[in-house]
Amino acid sequence: MEGRFVRIEVAGDSEALREQAAAEAFEAGALGVEERDGPPPVLWIYANAADAGPLLGALAQLAGLRVGAPEALPDTAWSEAWKEGLEAIVISPRLVVRPSFAPAPAGFAGAELVIEPGQAFGTGGHASTRLALEAIEGLPAAALAGARVLDVGCGTGVLSLAALALGAASATGCDVDPLATAAAREAAAANGLGKRFALYTGSLAALGPRAAGAFDVVVANLLRRELEPLLAAIARACRPGGHVILSGLLESERERVEPRLDALGARVVAVRCFSDATGDGWLSILGLRSLR
Ligand code: SAH
């Protein structure tokens, strides 16, 4: 195969299948994955030409995935192509999240978080991250000022870093993926927020009983199946009168999650919705932990 880099286009009918394909691709040595809005939505997987064989083998294991033939890319196309579509994301006049190569809009005077796109999830572009960022940004000033934040499934740490940039005192992030905590550590340092952001690789349970009521704001941007087993611990970690922000849910899952959160002592006070380009409707839920 000619060229040092290849691009492989894959299509899968569900977002879950495409996410799985992206994860498998990275596992098999892909250098980058780009989501392309459809129809139909597809992934462009970039890799060294030498890795194309194993990569195709790994993708072939996923039932229902349609995998195109590797296309050789000139070096210059690769070095720019992955930046396409990655731009500064203005969450509000107070906050922009951007990769280092994409400037904030002219005249922007708020806080700028620089998050490099890499292997960990959370550059601000995904609907669920965006909804969580908006929920953090929308917290009453008194709720965020000086807050201790817990970020469950922190990915690149974007949610914690946003909370810190907007006035929180400290954040604790955990993620089961060591690549995520490594990326978060780097992002924290790059944004000068490393001293206020504690990170560990593992799930929430590792914090143990001392987590109970220890946080003013708890954020978790997780898929429903990841979230549900953690929901009770998430609610418990939030102090009475504190806020719980859940994102990563689909609109159709609202009826199932909202009553559970309520039963755990966090009354739902706001719900945000956002439809992404593929038509999936995402949801974030803001709960206020009761004082009792
Ligand atoms: N907070 C980031 C990333 C969200 S993606 C953002 O909002 O953009 C969800 C992350 O949760 C992934 O990095 C995944 O590895 C992690 N995760 C999944 N289950 C988890 C669990 N039980 N405990 C901790 N992290 C988990």
CSV table of C-alpha atoms and ligand atoms in Angstrom, one decimal:
chain,number,residue,atom,x,y,z
A,1,MET,CA,0.0,0.0,0.0
A,2,GLU,CA,1.3,3.4,-0.9
A,3,GLY,CA,1.6,6.3,1.5
A,4,ARG,CA,2.4,6.4,5.2
A,5,PHE,CA,-1.1,7.0,6.3
A,6,VAL,CA,-4.5,5.5,5.4
A,7,ARG,CA,-8.0,6.4,6.0
A,8,ILE,CA,-10.7,3.7,6.5
A,9,GLU,CA,-14.3,4.6,6.4
A,10,VAL,CA,-16.7,2.6,8.5
A,11,ALA,CA,-20.5,2.8,8.8
A,12,GLY,CA,-22.6,1.3,11.5
A,13,ASP,CA,-26.3,1.9,12.2
A,14,SER,CA,-26.2,2.7,15.8
A,15,GLU,CA,-24.1,5.3,17.7
A,16,ALA,CA,-23.1,2.5,20.2
A,17,LEU,CA,-21.7,0.4,17.3
A,18,ARG,CA,-19.7,3.3,16.0
A,19,GLU,CA,-18.4,4.1,19.5
A,20,GLN,CA,-17.3,0.5,19.8
A,21,ALA,CA,-15.7,0.7,16.4
A,22,ALA,CA,-13.7,3.8,17.5
A,23,ALA,CA,-12.6,2.1,20.7
A,24,GLU,CA,-11.5,-1.0,18.8
A,25,ALA,CA,-9.7,1.1,16.2
A,26,PHE,CA,-7.7,2.9,18.9
A,27,GLU,CA,-6.9,-0.4,20.6
A,28,ALA,CA,-5.6,-1.7,17.2
A,29,GLY,CA,-3.3,1.3,16.7
A,30,ALA,CA,-5.4,3.9,15.0
A,31,LEU,CA,-4.0,7.4,15.2
A,32,GLY,CA,-7.3,9.3,15.1
A,33,VAL,CA,-11.0,8.9,14.5
A,34,GLU,CA,-13.2,11.5,13.1
A,35,GLU,CA,-17.0,11.4,13.3
A,36,ARG,CA,-18.6,12.5,10.0
A,37,ASP,CA,-22.2,13.5,10.1
A,38,GLY,CA,-24.3,11.7,7.6
A,39,PRO,CA,-26.4,10.7,6.2
A,40,PRO,CA,-25.4,8.1,7.0
A,41,PRO,CA,-23.1,9.0,9.8
A,42,VAL,CA,-19.7,7.4,9.4
A,43,LEU,CA,-16.3,7.3,11.1
A,44,TRP,CA,-13.1,8.1,9.3
A,45,ILE,CA,-10.3,6.1,11.0
A,46,TYR,CA,-6.7,7.3,10.4
A,47,ALA,CA,-3.8,4.9,10.8
A,48,ASN,CA,-0.3,4.2,9.8
A,49,ALA,CA,-0.5,2.1,6.6
A,50,ALA,CA,1.5,-0.6,8.3
A,51,ASP,CA,-1.3,-1.0,10.9
A,52,ALA,CA,-4.1,-1.3,8.4
A,53,GLY,CA,-4.1,-5.1,8.4
A,54,PRO,CA,-4.6,-5.6,12.1
A,55,LEU,CA,-7.0,-2.7,12.2
A,56,LEU,CA,-9.2,-4.3,9.5
A,57,GLY,CA,-9.0,-7.6,11.4
A,58,ALA,CA,-10.2,-6.0,14.6
A,59,LEU,CA,-13.1,-4.1,12.9
A,60,ALA,CA,-14.2,-7.3,11.1
A,61,GLN,CA,-15.1,-8.7,14.5
A,62,LEU,CA,-17.9,-6.2,15.0
A,63,ALA,CA,-21.1,-7.5,13.6
A,64,GLY,CA,-23.1,-5.0,11.5
A,65,LEU,CA,-20.2,-2.7,10.9
A,66,ARG,CA,-19.5,-1.9,7.2
A,67,VAL,CA,-15.8,-1.3,6.6
A,68,GLY,CA,-14.5,0.4,3.5
A,69,ALA,CA,-11.2,-0.3,1.8
A,70,PRO,CA,-8.2,1.6,3.2
A,71,GLU,CA,-7.4,4.7,1.2
A,72,ALA,CA,-3.8,6.0,1.1
A,73,LEU,CA,-3.4,9.6,2.1
A,74,PRO,CA,-0.7,12.0,1.2
A,75,ASP,CA,1.1,13.1,4.4
A,76,THR,CA,-0.1,16.6,4.1
A,77,ALA,CA,-3.7,15.6,4.0
A,78,TRP,CA,-3.4,13.6,7.2
A,79,SER,CA,-1.6,16.3,9.1
A,80,GLU,CA,-4.4,18.7,8.5
A,81,ALA,CA,-7.4,16.5,8.0
A,82,TRP,CA,-7.9,15.5,11.6
A,83,LYS,CA,-8.2,19.1,12.6
A,84,GLU,CA,-11.2,19.6,10.4
A,85,GLY,CA,-14.4,20.2,12.4
A,86,LEU,CA,-12.5,20.8,15.6
A,87,GLU,CA,-13.1,24.3,16.4
A,88,ALA,CA,-13.5,26.5,19.5
A,89,ILE,CA,-16.8,25.7,21.3
A,90,VAL,CA,-18.3,28.7,22.9
A,91,ILE,CA,-20.3,27.5,25.9
A,92,SER,CA,-21.2,31.0,27.1
A,93,PRO,CA,-19.7,34.4,27.1
A,94,ARG,CA,-17.8,33.2,30.2
A,95,LEU,CA,-16.4,30.0,28.8
A,96,VAL,CA,-14.9,28.6,25.6
A,97,VAL,CA,-13.3,25.2,25.1
A,98,ARG,CA,-10.9,24.8,22.2
A,99,PRO,CA,-8.0,22.9,20.8
A,100,SER,CA,-4.7,24.8,20.8
A,101,PHE,CA,-4.8,25.3,17.0
A,102,ALA,CA,-8.3,26.9,16.9
A,103,PRO,CA,-8.5,30.4,18.3
A,104,ALA,CA,-11.4,31.7,20.4
A,105,PRO,CA,-13.7,34.0,18.4
A,106,ALA,CA,-12.4,37.6,18.1
A,107,GLY,CA,-13.2,39.7,21.1
A,108,PHE,CA,-14.0,36.7,23.4
A,109,ALA,CA,-13.3,37.8,27.0
A,110,GLY,CA,-14.2,34.8,29.1
A,111,ALA,CA,-12.2,31.8,30.3
A,112,GLU,CA,-10.5,29.7,27.7
A,113,LEU,CA,-9.9,26.0,28.3
A,114,VAL,CA,-7.4,24.4,25.9
A,115,ILE,CA,-8.1,20.7,25.5
A,116,GLU,CA,-6.1,18.8,22.9
A,117,PRO,CA,-8.0,16.2,20.9
A,118,GLY,CA,-6.5,12.8,21.6
A,119,GLN,CA,-7.6,9.4,22.7
A,120,ALA,CA,-9.6,10.3,25.7
A,121,PHE,CA,-13.2,11.5,25.4
A,122,GLY,CA,-14.2,15.1,26.1
A,123,THR,CA,-13.1,17.9,23.8
A,124,GLY,CA,-16.5,19.7,24.4
A,125,GLY,CA,-17.8,18.8,20.9
A,126,HIS,CA,-20.0,15.9,21.9
A,127,ALA,CA,-23.6,16.8,22.7
A,128,SER,CA,-23.4,15.2,26.2
A,129,THR,CA,-20.2,17.0,27.2
A,130,ARG,CA,-21.7,20.3,25.9
A,131,LEU,CA,-24.9,19.8,27.9
A,132,ALA,CA,-22.9,19.0,31.0
A,133,LEU,CA,-20.7,22.1,30.4
A,134,GLU,CA,-23.8,24.2,30.0
A,135,ALA,CA,-25.3,22.8,33.2
A,136,ILE,CA,-22.1,23.7,35.1
A,137,GLU,CA,-22.0,27.1,33.6
A,138,GLY,CA,-25.7,27.6,34.5
A,139,LEU,CA,-25.2,26.8,38.2
A,140,PRO,CA,-26.0,29.7,40.6
A,141,ALA,CA,-22.8,31.6,41.2
A,142,ALA,CA,-23.0,30.8,44.9
A,143,ALA,CA,-23.2,27.0,44.2
A,144,LEU,CA,-20.0,27.1,42.2
A,145,ALA,CA,-17.9,29.6,44.1
A,146,GLY,CA,-15.4,27.7,46.3
A,147,ALA,CA,-17.1,24.4,45.5
A,148,ARG,CA,-15.6,21.0,45.8
A,149,VAL,CA,-16.4,19.1,42.6
A,150,LEU,CA,-16.5,15.4,41.9
A,151,ASP,CA,-16.2,14.4,38.2
A,152,VAL,CA,-17.2,10.7,37.7
A,153,GLY,CA,-15.8,9.4,34.4
A,154,CYS,CA,-13.7,12.5,33.9
A,155,GLY,CA,-12.3,11.7,30.4
A,156,THR,CA,-10.0,14.6,29.5
A,157,GLY,CA,-11.2,16.4,32.7
A,158,VAL,CA,-13.0,19.0,30.7
A,159,LEU,CA,-15.9,19.3,33.1
A,160,SER,CA,-13.8,19.7,36.2
A,161,LEU,CA,-11.5,22.2,34.4
A,162,ALA,CA,-14.6,24.2,33.4
A,163,ALA,CA,-15.9,24.2,37.0
A,164,LEU,CA,-12.4,25.3,38.3
A,165,ALA,CA,-12.2,28.0,35.7
A,166,LEU,CA,-15.6,29.3,36.7
A,167,GLY,CA,-14.9,29.5,40.4
A,168,ALA,CA,-14.8,26.0,42.0
A,169,ALA,CA,-12.1,25.6,44.6
A,170,SER,CA,-11.1,22.0,43.9
A,171,ALA,CA,-12.1,19.0,41.8
A,172,THR,CA,-11.6,15.3,42.1
A,173,GLY,CA,-11.8,13.3,38.9
A,174,CYS,CA,-11.9,9.5,38.4
A,175,ASP,CA,-12.0,7.4,35.3
A,176,VAL,CA,-11.6,3.6,34.8
A,177,ASP,CA,-9.5,4.3,31.7
A,178,PRO,CA,-5.9,5.1,32.5
A,179,LEU,CA,-5.5,7.0,29.2
A,180,ALA,CA,-8.3,9.3,30.3
A,181,THR,CA,-6.7,10.2,33.7
A,182,ALA,CA,-3.3,10.7,31.9
A,183,ALA,CA,-5.0,13.0,29.4
A,184,ALA,CA,-6.8,14.8,32.2
A,185,ARG,CA,-3.6,15.3,34.1
A,186,GLU,CA,-2.0,16.8,31.0
A,187,ALA,CA,-4.9,19.1,30.3
A,188,ALA,CA,-5.0,20.3,34.0
A,189,ALA,CA,-1.3,21.2,33.8
A,190,ALA,CA,-1.7,22.9,30.4
A,191,ASN,CA,-4.4,25.0,31.8
A,192,GLY,CA,-2.6,25.9,35.0
A,193,LEU,CA,-5.2,24.1,37.1
A,194,GLY,CA,-3.2,21.0,38.1
A,195,LYS,CA,-2.9,22.0,41.8
A,196,ARG,CA,-6.6,22.1,42.3
A,197,PHE,CA,-7.5,18.9,40.4
A,198,ALA,CA,-6.9,15.5,42.0
A,199,LEU,CA,-7.2,12.5,39.7
A,200,TYR,CA,-7.2,8.8,40.1
A,201,THR,CA,-7.8,5.8,37.8
A,202,GLY,CA,-10.7,3.7,39.0
A,203,SER,CA,-14.3,3.9,39.7
A,204,LEU,CA,-16.2,5.9,42.3
A,205,ALA,CA,-16.2,3.1,44.8
A,206,ALA,CA,-12.5,3.6,45.4
A,207,LEU,CA,-13.3,6.9,47.3
A,208,GLY,CA,-15.0,4.7,49.9
A,209,PRO,CA,-17.2,6.0,52.7
A,210,ARG,CA,-15.3,9.2,53.1
A,211,ALA,CA,-16.9,10.4,49.8
A,212,ALA,CA,-20.3,10.6,51.5
A,213,GLY,CA,-21.5,14.2,51.4
A,214,ALA,CA,-18.0,15.4,50.6
A,215,PHE,CA,-18.8,17.3,47.4
A,216,ASP,CA,-20.8,20.4,46.6
A,217,VAL,CA,-21.2,19.5,43.0
A,218,VAL,CA,-21.1,16.0,41.4
A,219,VAL,CA,-21.0,15.7,37.6
A,220,ALA,CA,-21.2,12.4,35.7
A,221,ASN,CA,-21.4,12.3,31.9
A,222,LEU,CA,-21.9,8.6,31.4
A,223,LEU,CA,-24.1,6.4,29.3
A,224,ARG,CA,-27.1,5.1,31.1
A,225,ARG,CA,-25.8,1.6,31.5
A,226,GLU,CA,-22.6,3.0,33.1
A,227,LEU,CA,-24.5,5.5,35.2
A,228,GLU,CA,-27.1,3.3,36.7
A,229,PRO,CA,-24.9,1.2,38.9
A,230,LEU,CA,-23.2,4.4,40.2
A,231,LEU,CA,-26.3,6.5,40.7
A,232,ALA,CA,-26.7,5.8,44.5
A,233,ALA,CA,-23.0,6.5,45.2
A,234,ILE,CA,-23.2,9.7,43.1
A,235,ALA,CA,-26.2,11.0,45.0
A,236,ARG,CA,-24.5,10.0,48.3
A,237,ALA,CA,-21.3,11.8,47.4
A,238,CYS,CA,-23.2,15.1,47.1
A,239,ARG,CA,-23.8,17.0,50.3
A,240,PRO,CA,-27.3,18.1,51.3
A,241,GLY,CA,-28.1,21.3,49.4
A,242,GLY,CA,-25.5,20.4,46.7
A,243,HIS,CA,-26.0,19.8,43.0
A,244,VAL,CA,-25.9,16.6,40.9
A,245,ILE,CA,-25.4,17.0,37.2
A,246,LEU,CA,-26.0,13.9,35.0
A,247,SER,CA,-25.4,13.9,31.3
A,248,GLY,CA,-24.9,11.2,28.6
A,249,LEU,CA,-28.5,10.2,28.8
A,250,LEU,CA,-30.8,9.9,25.8
A,251,GLU,CA,-34.2,11.6,26.0
A,252,SER,CA,-35.9,8.3,25.9
A,253,GLU,CA,-34.1,7.4,29.2
A,254,ARG,CA,-35.4,10.3,31.1
A,255,GLU,CA,-38.5,8.6,32.5
A,256,ARG,CA,-36.3,5.9,33.9
A,257,VAL,CA,-33.5,7.9,35.5
A,258,GLU,CA,-35.4,11.0,36.8
A,259,PRO,CA,-37.5,9.1,39.4
A,260,ARG,CA,-34.5,7.2,40.6
A,261,LEU,CA,-32.6,10.3,41.2
A,262,ASP,CA,-35.5,11.8,43.0
A,263,ALA,CA,-35.8,8.7,45.2
A,264,LEU,CA,-32.1,9.1,46.1
A,265,GLY,CA,-32.9,12.5,47.5
A,266,ALA,CA,-31.9,14.7,44.6
A,267,ARG,CA,-34.9,16.6,43.3
A,268,VAL,CA,-34.7,17.3,39.5
A,269,VAL,CA,-34.6,21.1,39.0
A,270,ALA,CA,-33.6,21.5,35.4
A,271,VAL,CA,-33.4,19.3,32.3
A,272,ARG,CA,-31.5,20.3,29.1
A,273,CYS,CA,-31.9,18.7,25.7
A,274,PHE,CA,-29.7,18.8,22.6
A,275,SER,CA,-30.1,16.9,19.4
A,276,ASP,CA,-26.8,16.1,17.7
A,277,ALA,CA,-26.3,16.0,13.9
A,278,THR,CA,-27.3,12.4,13.7
A,279,GLY,CA,-30.7,13.1,15.3
A,280,ASP,CA,-29.9,11.5,18.7
A,281,GLY,CA,-31.6,13.5,21.4
A,282,TRP,CA,-29.3,13.9,24.5
A,283,LEU,CA,-30.2,15.0,27.9
A,284,SER,CA,-28.7,16.4,31.0
A,285,ILE,CA,-30.4,16.5,34.4
A,286,LEU,CA,-29.7,18.8,37.2
A,287,GLY,CA,-30.7,17.6,40.6
A,288,LEU,CA,-30.6,19.4,43.9
A,289,ARG,CA,-29.8,17.2,46.9
A,290,SER,CA,-32.5,17.7,49.6
A,291,LEU,CA,-31.4,19.2,52.9
A,292,ARG,CA,-32.6,16.2,54.9
B,1,SAH,N1,-16.4,13.7,31.4
B,1,SAH,C1,-15.9,13.7,30.1
B,1,SAH,C2,-15.9,12.3,29.5
B,1,SAH,C3,-17.2,11.5,29.4
B,1,SAH,S1,-17.1,10.0,28.6
B,1,SAH,C4,-16.9,14.5,29.2
B,1,SAH,O1,-17.9,15.0,29.8
B,1,SAH,O2,-16.6,14.8,28.1
B,1,SAH,C5,-17.3,8.8,29.9
B,1,SAH,C6,-16.1,8.5,30.7
B,1,SAH,O3,-16.4,7.6,31.8
B,1,SAH,C7,-15.1,7.6,29.8
B,1,SAH,O4,-13.8,8.2,29.9
B,1,SAH,C8,-15.1,6.2,30.5
B,1,SAH,O5,-13.8,5.6,30.6
B,1,SAH,C9,-15.5,6.6,32.0
B,1,SAH,N2,-16.2,5.6,32.7
B,1,SAH,C10,-17.1,4.6,32.3
B,1,SAH,N3,-17.6,3.9,33.4
B,1,SAH,C11,-16.9,4.4,34.5
B,1,SAH,C12,-17.0,4.1,35.9
B,1,SAH,N4,-17.7,3.1,36.4
B,1,SAH,N5,-16.2,4.8,36.7
B,1,SAH,C13,-15.4,5.8,36.3
B,1,SAH,N6,-15.3,6.1,35.0
B,1,SAH,C14,-16.1,5.5,34.1
